[in-house]
Short mmCIF file of C-alpha atoms in Angstrom, two decimals:
data_model
loop_
_atom_site.label_atom_id
_atom_site.label_comp_id
_atom_site.label_asym_id
_atom_site.label_seq_id
_atom_site.Cartn_x
_atom_site.Cartn_y
_atom_site.Cartn_z
CA ASP A 17 -122.02 112.68 -62.89
CA GLY A 18 -121.31 115.26 -60.21
CA GLY A 19 -118.73 114.46 -57.61
CA ILE A 20 -115.28 114.90 -56.17
CA THR A 21 -112.19 113.33 -57.66
CA GLN A 22 -108.87 112.88 -55.93
CA SER A 23 -105.79 111.64 -57.64
CA PRO A 24 -103.83 109.54 -57.37
CA LYS A 25 -105.36 106.92 -55.06
CA TYR A 26 -101.93 105.82 -53.84
CA LEU A 27 -98.83 108.04 -53.72
CA PHE A 28 -95.32 107.20 -52.65
CA ARG A 29 -92.62 109.77 -51.93
CA LYS A 30 -89.18 109.97 -50.44
CA GLU A 31 -88.67 111.92 -47.25
CA GLY A 32 -87.72 115.52 -47.90
CA GLN A 33 -89.78 115.90 -51.07
CA ASN A 34 -92.83 118.11 -51.37
CA VAL A 35 -95.88 116.40 -52.85
CA THR A 36 -99.17 117.86 -54.13
CA LEU A 37 -102.48 116.04 -53.82
CA SER A 38 -105.19 116.88 -56.30
CA CYS A 39 -108.85 117.56 -55.48
CA GLU A 40 -111.42 118.55 -58.09
CA GLN A 41 -115.19 118.95 -57.74
CA ASN A 42 -117.90 119.61 -60.30
CA LEU A 43 -120.69 120.14 -57.77
CA ASN A 44 -120.45 123.93 -57.97
CA HIS A 45 -119.77 124.01 -54.23
CA ASP A 46 -118.23 127.10 -52.66
CA ALA A 47 -116.62 125.37 -49.68
CA MET A 48 -113.85 122.78 -49.84
CA TYR A 49 -111.93 120.95 -47.13
CA TRP A 50 -108.87 118.79 -46.61
CA TYR A 51 -108.81 116.17 -43.86
CA ARG A 52 -106.20 113.77 -42.63
CA GLN A 53 -107.09 110.32 -41.26
CA ASP A 54 -104.72 108.22 -39.16
CA PRO A 55 -105.48 104.71 -37.87
CA GLY A 56 -107.69 104.78 -34.78
CA GLN A 57 -108.26 108.52 -34.98
CA GLY A 58 -111.09 110.67 -36.22
CA LEU A 59 -110.70 112.86 -39.27
CA ARG A 60 -108.75 116.04 -38.56
CA LEU A 61 -109.14 119.24 -40.52
CA ILE A 62 -106.03 120.53 -42.27
CA TYR A 63 -107.33 123.49 -44.27
CA TYR A 64 -110.64 124.72 -45.58
CA SER A 65 -111.78 127.28 -48.10
CA GLN A 66 -115.12 129.05 -48.09
CA ILE A 67 -114.66 130.75 -51.45
CA VAL A 68 -112.18 131.19 -54.28
CA ASN A 69 -108.91 132.90 -53.29
CA ASP A 70 -109.63 132.43 -49.60
CA PHE A 71 -108.65 129.66 -47.20
CA GLN A 72 -108.20 129.15 -43.46
CA LYS A 73 -106.05 126.88 -41.36
CA GLY A 74 -107.69 123.95 -39.66
CA ASP A 75 -106.51 122.11 -36.58
CA ILE A 76 -103.32 120.61 -38.06
CA ALA A 77 -102.15 122.99 -40.80
CA GLU A 78 -98.44 122.93 -39.95
CA GLY A 79 -96.38 121.44 -42.78
CA TYR A 80 -99.18 121.82 -45.32
CA SER A 81 -100.14 124.48 -47.86
CA VAL A 82 -103.14 124.97 -50.14
CA SER A 83 -104.38 127.22 -52.92
CA ARG A 84 -107.86 128.01 -54.23
CA GLU A 85 -107.42 129.72 -57.57
CA LYS A 86 -110.48 128.08 -59.10
CA LYS A 87 -113.81 127.12 -57.57
CA GLU A 88 -113.42 123.54 -58.78
CA SER A 89 -109.92 122.88 -57.48
CA PHE A 90 -108.31 122.82 -54.02
CA PRO A 91 -104.86 121.18 -54.20
CA LEU A 92 -102.99 120.30 -51.02
CA THR A 93 -99.19 120.38 -50.83
CA VAL A 94 -97.53 118.25 -48.18
CA THR A 95 -94.20 119.91 -47.55
CA SER A 96 -90.99 118.45 -46.17
CA ALA A 97 -91.76 120.32 -42.94
CA GLN A 98 -94.61 117.93 -42.15
CA LYS A 99 -93.14 115.56 -39.57
CA ASN A 100 -95.41 112.56 -40.14
CA PRO A 101 -96.87 112.86 -43.62
CA THR A 102 -97.83 109.21 -44.12
CA ALA A 103 -101.63 109.13 -43.83
CA PHE A 104 -104.91 108.90 -45.71
CA TYR A 105 -106.01 112.30 -47.07
CA LEU A 106 -109.63 113.11 -47.82
CA CYS A 107 -110.99 116.10 -49.69
CA ALA A 108 -114.58 117.24 -49.22
CA SER A 109 -116.88 119.98 -50.42
CA SER A 110 -120.18 121.54 -49.42
CA ILE A 111 -122.45 124.28 -50.67
CA GLY A 112 -121.39 126.43 -47.75
CA THR A 113 -119.84 126.11 -44.34
CA GLU A 114 -123.04 126.45 -42.33
CA GLY A 115 -124.12 123.50 -40.22
CA TYR A 116 -127.09 122.47 -42.32
CA TYR A 117 -125.06 121.68 -45.45
CA GLU A 118 -123.88 118.14 -46.12
CA GLN A 119 -120.26 117.49 -46.91
CA TYR A 120 -119.46 115.34 -49.91
CA PHE A 121 -116.22 113.38 -49.78
CA GLY A 122 -113.75 112.28 -52.41
CA PRO A 123 -112.33 108.74 -52.55
CA GLY A 124 -109.12 109.76 -50.76
CA THR A 125 -105.38 109.56 -51.45
CA ARG A 126 -103.17 107.28 -49.40
CA LEU A 127 -99.74 108.91 -49.08
CA THR A 128 -96.72 106.91 -47.99
CA VAL A 129 -93.45 108.70 -47.31
CA THR A 130 -90.31 106.65 -46.73
CA LYS B 11 -112.04 114.04 -23.32
CA ASN B 12 -112.96 114.19 -27.01
CA GLU B 13 -115.81 116.45 -28.03
CA VAL B 14 -117.39 113.52 -29.86
CA GLU B 15 -117.37 110.02 -28.41
CA GLN B 16 -118.65 106.95 -30.20
CA SER B 17 -119.46 103.55 -28.77
CA PRO B 18 -118.71 100.82 -29.29
CA GLN B 19 -115.38 101.19 -31.09
CA ASN B 20 -115.77 97.76 -32.67
CA LEU B 21 -118.92 95.72 -33.17
CA THR B 22 -119.29 92.25 -34.66
CA ALA B 23 -122.72 90.77 -35.26
CA GLN B 24 -124.50 88.08 -37.23
CA GLU B 25 -126.48 88.79 -40.35
CA GLY B 26 -130.01 89.83 -39.50
CA GLU B 27 -129.24 91.35 -36.12
CA PHE B 28 -130.43 94.82 -35.08
CA ILE B 29 -127.45 97.15 -34.73
CA THR B 30 -127.10 100.28 -32.60
CA ILE B 31 -124.15 102.66 -32.69
CA ASN B 32 -124.04 105.54 -30.23
CA CYS B 33 -122.60 109.04 -30.39
CA SER B 34 -122.30 111.48 -27.50
CA TYR B 35 -121.05 115.03 -27.80
CA SER B 36 -120.23 117.76 -25.35
CA VAL B 37 -121.03 121.03 -27.14
CA GLY B 38 -124.17 122.71 -28.42
CA ILE B 39 -124.53 121.82 -32.06
CA SER B 40 -126.22 123.09 -35.19
CA ALA B 41 -126.12 119.70 -36.93
CA LEU B 42 -124.97 116.12 -36.50
CA HIS B 43 -123.80 113.93 -39.37
CA TRP B 44 -123.57 110.17 -39.71
CA LEU B 45 -121.07 108.97 -42.30
CA GLN B 46 -120.14 105.55 -43.66
CA GLN B 47 -116.58 104.66 -44.68
CA HIS B 48 -116.05 101.48 -46.68
CA PRO B 49 -112.79 99.47 -46.65
CA GLY B 50 -111.55 101.30 -49.76
CA GLY B 51 -111.63 104.53 -47.80
CA GLY B 52 -114.38 106.48 -49.54
CA ILE B 53 -116.87 108.22 -47.25
CA VAL B 54 -120.59 108.55 -47.89
CA SER B 55 -122.92 110.84 -45.98
CA LEU B 56 -125.82 108.86 -44.51
CA PHE B 57 -127.73 111.41 -42.48
CA MET B 58 -127.61 114.99 -41.36
CA LEU B 59 -129.97 115.87 -38.53
CA SER B 60 -130.55 118.55 -35.96
CA SER B 61 -133.60 117.10 -34.21
CA GLY B 62 -135.85 114.06 -34.09
CA LYS B 63 -135.41 111.08 -36.31
CA LYS B 64 -134.61 110.23 -39.93
CA LYS B 65 -135.04 106.95 -41.79
CA HIS B 66 -133.55 105.75 -45.05
CA GLY B 67 -134.17 102.14 -45.98
CA ARG B 68 -132.87 99.96 -43.14
CA LEU B 69 -131.03 102.84 -41.49
CA ILE B 70 -132.51 105.01 -38.77
CA ALA B 71 -130.82 107.95 -37.05
CA THR B 72 -132.12 109.63 -33.93
CA ILE B 73 -130.92 112.58 -31.92
CA ASN B 74 -131.72 113.87 -28.44
CA ILE B 75 -130.53 117.45 -28.24
CA GLN B 76 -131.12 117.78 -24.49
CA GLU B 77 -129.04 114.69 -23.75
CA LYS B 78 -126.46 115.50 -26.45
CA HIS B 79 -126.75 112.00 -27.84
CA SER B 80 -127.45 110.38 -31.20
CA SER B 81 -127.90 106.78 -32.28
CA LEU B 82 -127.61 105.06 -35.62
CA HIS B 83 -129.65 101.90 -36.00
CA ILE B 84 -129.44 99.27 -38.73
CA THR B 85 -132.31 96.80 -39.03
CA ALA B 86 -131.91 93.36 -40.63
CA SER B 87 -128.15 93.83 -40.90
CA HIS B 88 -126.31 92.40 -43.88
CA PRO B 89 -122.61 91.71 -44.57
CA ARG B 90 -122.57 94.62 -47.01
CA ASP B 91 -123.26 96.92 -44.03
CA SER B 92 -119.74 96.14 -42.80
CA ALA B 93 -117.95 99.48 -42.68
CA VAL B 94 -116.74 102.17 -40.31
CA TYR B 95 -119.54 104.47 -39.17
CA ILE B 96 -118.51 107.97 -38.20
CA CYS B 97 -120.40 110.58 -36.21
CA ALA B 98 -119.52 114.25 -36.74
CA VAL B 99 -120.95 117.41 -35.23
CA ARG B 100 -120.85 121.08 -36.11
CA GLY B 101 -120.88 123.36 -33.08
CA GLN B 102 -123.22 126.32 -33.05
CA GLY B 103 -121.59 129.13 -35.01
CA ALA B 104 -118.64 126.91 -35.96
CA GLN B 105 -117.47 126.48 -39.51
CA LYS B 106 -115.98 123.02 -39.20
CA LEU B 107 -117.04 119.50 -38.29
CA VAL B 108 -115.62 117.62 -35.32
CA PHE B 109 -115.42 113.88 -35.92
CA GLY B 110 -115.72 110.89 -33.67
CA GLN B 111 -113.18 108.08 -33.94
CA GLY B 112 -115.60 105.81 -35.76
CA THR B 113 -117.21 102.46 -35.04
CA ARG B 114 -115.97 99.49 -37.03
CA LEU B 115 -118.94 97.24 -37.79
CA THR B 116 -118.51 93.69 -39.08
CA ILE B 117 -121.56 91.65 -40.06
CA ASN B 118 -120.88 87.96 -40.48
CA PRO B 119 -123.03 85.83 -42.80
#
């Protein structure tokens, strides 16, 4: 079955620790995205990647870092510099970044930092 | 003002009712997406449209480009339709989606 996997579903960390969220897709999509969702707010784009070894900042990239060494994988690191890291994180992919391509979403990772 | 506004924010209805969720946007777009997010958090793409109307089962999505407005309709609603419905648009020439805040729909049996 083709799809996007994110692991783990729930993640707990102490303040001051970096944490890496996994996102893997077997859809052969070039573009991948990371979004953050907070209660009562729309999804906000953190980073996106149009192709391997390339990525761009989204609207709220501060305190986050990504890598795209393989087409299938787009891990997100939440660093200790992120002021409010507790949130629901969604990874998505699409064939390309043009408007007529659908985005496919992973199941999400709920990160709690205390 | 947000680029994408959805109404209502919350909607509760009885099983069988006809449901309408609205989305208004302020920029020229290349595509509009309707997404469904279930309580577990996973998001499913329902429709992507740039003009006219699309239908899938009991779901219908329409868009009026001139008025910058889209609607999602659910006919014969069922408790399993309970979810958050999200509208998202991609501006012309833009590489990213802009999301509405979502409409939380609850269908009571």
